[in-house]
PDB file of C-alpha atoms in Angstrom:
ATOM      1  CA  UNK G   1     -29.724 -19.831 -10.987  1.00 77.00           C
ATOM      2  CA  UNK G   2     -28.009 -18.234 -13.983  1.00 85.00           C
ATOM      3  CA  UNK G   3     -23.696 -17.949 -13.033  1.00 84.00           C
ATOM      4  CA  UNK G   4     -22.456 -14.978 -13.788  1.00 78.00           C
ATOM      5  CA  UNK G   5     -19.033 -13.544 -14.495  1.00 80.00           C
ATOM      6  CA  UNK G   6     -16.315 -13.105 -12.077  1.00 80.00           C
ATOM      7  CA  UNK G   7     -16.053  -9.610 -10.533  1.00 79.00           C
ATOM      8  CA  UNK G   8     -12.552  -8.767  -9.829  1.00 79.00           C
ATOM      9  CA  UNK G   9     -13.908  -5.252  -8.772  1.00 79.00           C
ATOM     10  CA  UNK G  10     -15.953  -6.580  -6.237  1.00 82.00           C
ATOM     11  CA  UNK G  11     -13.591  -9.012  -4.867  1.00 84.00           C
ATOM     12  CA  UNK G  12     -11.141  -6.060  -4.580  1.00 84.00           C
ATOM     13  CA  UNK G  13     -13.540  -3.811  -2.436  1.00 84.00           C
ATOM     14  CA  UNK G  14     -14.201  -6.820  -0.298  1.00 88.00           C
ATOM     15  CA  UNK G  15     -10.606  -7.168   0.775  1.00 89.00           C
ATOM     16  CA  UNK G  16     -10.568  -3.579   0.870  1.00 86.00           C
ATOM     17  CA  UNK G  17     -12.912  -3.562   3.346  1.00 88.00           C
ATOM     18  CA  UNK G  18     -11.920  -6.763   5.172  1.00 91.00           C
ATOM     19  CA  UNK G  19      -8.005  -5.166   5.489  1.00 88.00           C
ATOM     20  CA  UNK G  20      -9.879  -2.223   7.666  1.00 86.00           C
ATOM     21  CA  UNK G  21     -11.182  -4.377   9.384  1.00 87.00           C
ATOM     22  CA  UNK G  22      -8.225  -6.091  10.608  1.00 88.00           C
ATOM     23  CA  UNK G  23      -6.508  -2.606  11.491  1.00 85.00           C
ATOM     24  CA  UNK G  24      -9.406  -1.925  13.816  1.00 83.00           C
ATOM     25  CA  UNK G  25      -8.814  -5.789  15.247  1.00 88.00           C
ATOM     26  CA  UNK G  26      -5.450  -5.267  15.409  1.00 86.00           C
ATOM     27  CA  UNK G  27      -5.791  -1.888  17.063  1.00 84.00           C
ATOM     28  CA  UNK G  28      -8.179  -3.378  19.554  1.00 84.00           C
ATOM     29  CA  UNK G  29      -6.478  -6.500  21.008  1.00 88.00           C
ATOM     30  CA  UNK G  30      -2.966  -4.299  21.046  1.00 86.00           C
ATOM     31  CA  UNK G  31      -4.159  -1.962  22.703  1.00 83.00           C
ATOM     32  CA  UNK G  32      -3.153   1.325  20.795  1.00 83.00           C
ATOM     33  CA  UNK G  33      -3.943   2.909  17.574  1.00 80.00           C
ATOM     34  CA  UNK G  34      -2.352   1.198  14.555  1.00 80.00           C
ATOM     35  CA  UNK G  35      -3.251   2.980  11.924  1.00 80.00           C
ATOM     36  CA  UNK G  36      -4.730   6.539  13.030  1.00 81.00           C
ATOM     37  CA  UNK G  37      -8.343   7.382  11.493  1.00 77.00           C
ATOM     38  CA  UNK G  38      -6.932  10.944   9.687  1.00 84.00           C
ATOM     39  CA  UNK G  39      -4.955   8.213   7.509  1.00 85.00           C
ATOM     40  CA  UNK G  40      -7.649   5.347   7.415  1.00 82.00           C
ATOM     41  CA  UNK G  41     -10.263   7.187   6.047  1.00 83.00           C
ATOM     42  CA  UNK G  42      -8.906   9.102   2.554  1.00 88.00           C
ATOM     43  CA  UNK G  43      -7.059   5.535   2.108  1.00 86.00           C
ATOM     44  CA  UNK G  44     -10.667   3.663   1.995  1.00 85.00           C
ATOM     45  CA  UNK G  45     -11.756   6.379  -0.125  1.00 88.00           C
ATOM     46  CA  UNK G  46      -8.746   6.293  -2.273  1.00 89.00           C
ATOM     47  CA  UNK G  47      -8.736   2.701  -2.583  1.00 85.00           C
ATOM     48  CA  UNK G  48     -12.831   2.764  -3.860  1.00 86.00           C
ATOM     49  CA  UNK G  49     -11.866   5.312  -6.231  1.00 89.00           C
ATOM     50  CA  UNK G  50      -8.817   2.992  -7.607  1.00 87.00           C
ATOM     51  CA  UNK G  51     -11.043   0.061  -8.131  1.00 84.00           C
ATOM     52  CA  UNK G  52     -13.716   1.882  -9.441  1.00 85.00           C
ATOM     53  CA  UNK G  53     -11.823   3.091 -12.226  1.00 87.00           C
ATOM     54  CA  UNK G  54     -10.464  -0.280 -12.596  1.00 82.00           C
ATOM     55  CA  UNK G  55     -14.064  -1.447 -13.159  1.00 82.00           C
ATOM     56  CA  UNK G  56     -14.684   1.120 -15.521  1.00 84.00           C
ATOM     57  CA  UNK G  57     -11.655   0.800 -17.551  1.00 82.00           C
ATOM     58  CA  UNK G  58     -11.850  -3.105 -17.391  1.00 78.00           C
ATOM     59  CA  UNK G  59     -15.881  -3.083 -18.657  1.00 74.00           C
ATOM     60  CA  UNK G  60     -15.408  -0.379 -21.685  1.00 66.00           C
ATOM     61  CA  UNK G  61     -13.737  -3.173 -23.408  1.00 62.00           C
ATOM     62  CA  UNK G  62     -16.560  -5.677 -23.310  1.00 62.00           C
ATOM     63  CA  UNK G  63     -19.555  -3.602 -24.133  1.00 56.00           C
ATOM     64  CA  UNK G  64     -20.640  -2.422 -27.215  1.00 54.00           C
TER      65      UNK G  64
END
């Protein structure tokens, strides 16, 4: 298997993902609503948009 190059992009989405995650967890054994979903959901979108502009900025630089 060929290794490839780290993917900060990816790695950010991940946590992105896993932090929602963990509201809903958190919201669940409290209880009550942590974070309500009017807020949750333009935050994941905002937050894909961020790193996929990071990803774009960050891989105009290494290809020809």
């Amino acid at each position: 298997m060929r290794r490839h190059r780290f993917d900060v992009a990816s790695l950010l989405a991940g946590l992105l993902f896993l932090a929602v995650a963990g509201v809903y967890v958190a919201g669940g054994l409290s209880g009550r609503t942590v974070v309500s979903i009017a807020m949750l959901g333009p935050a994941v979108f905002i937050g894909l948009g961020v790193v996929g502009l990071l990803r774009v900025l960050t891989r105009a630089g290494r290809e020809p």
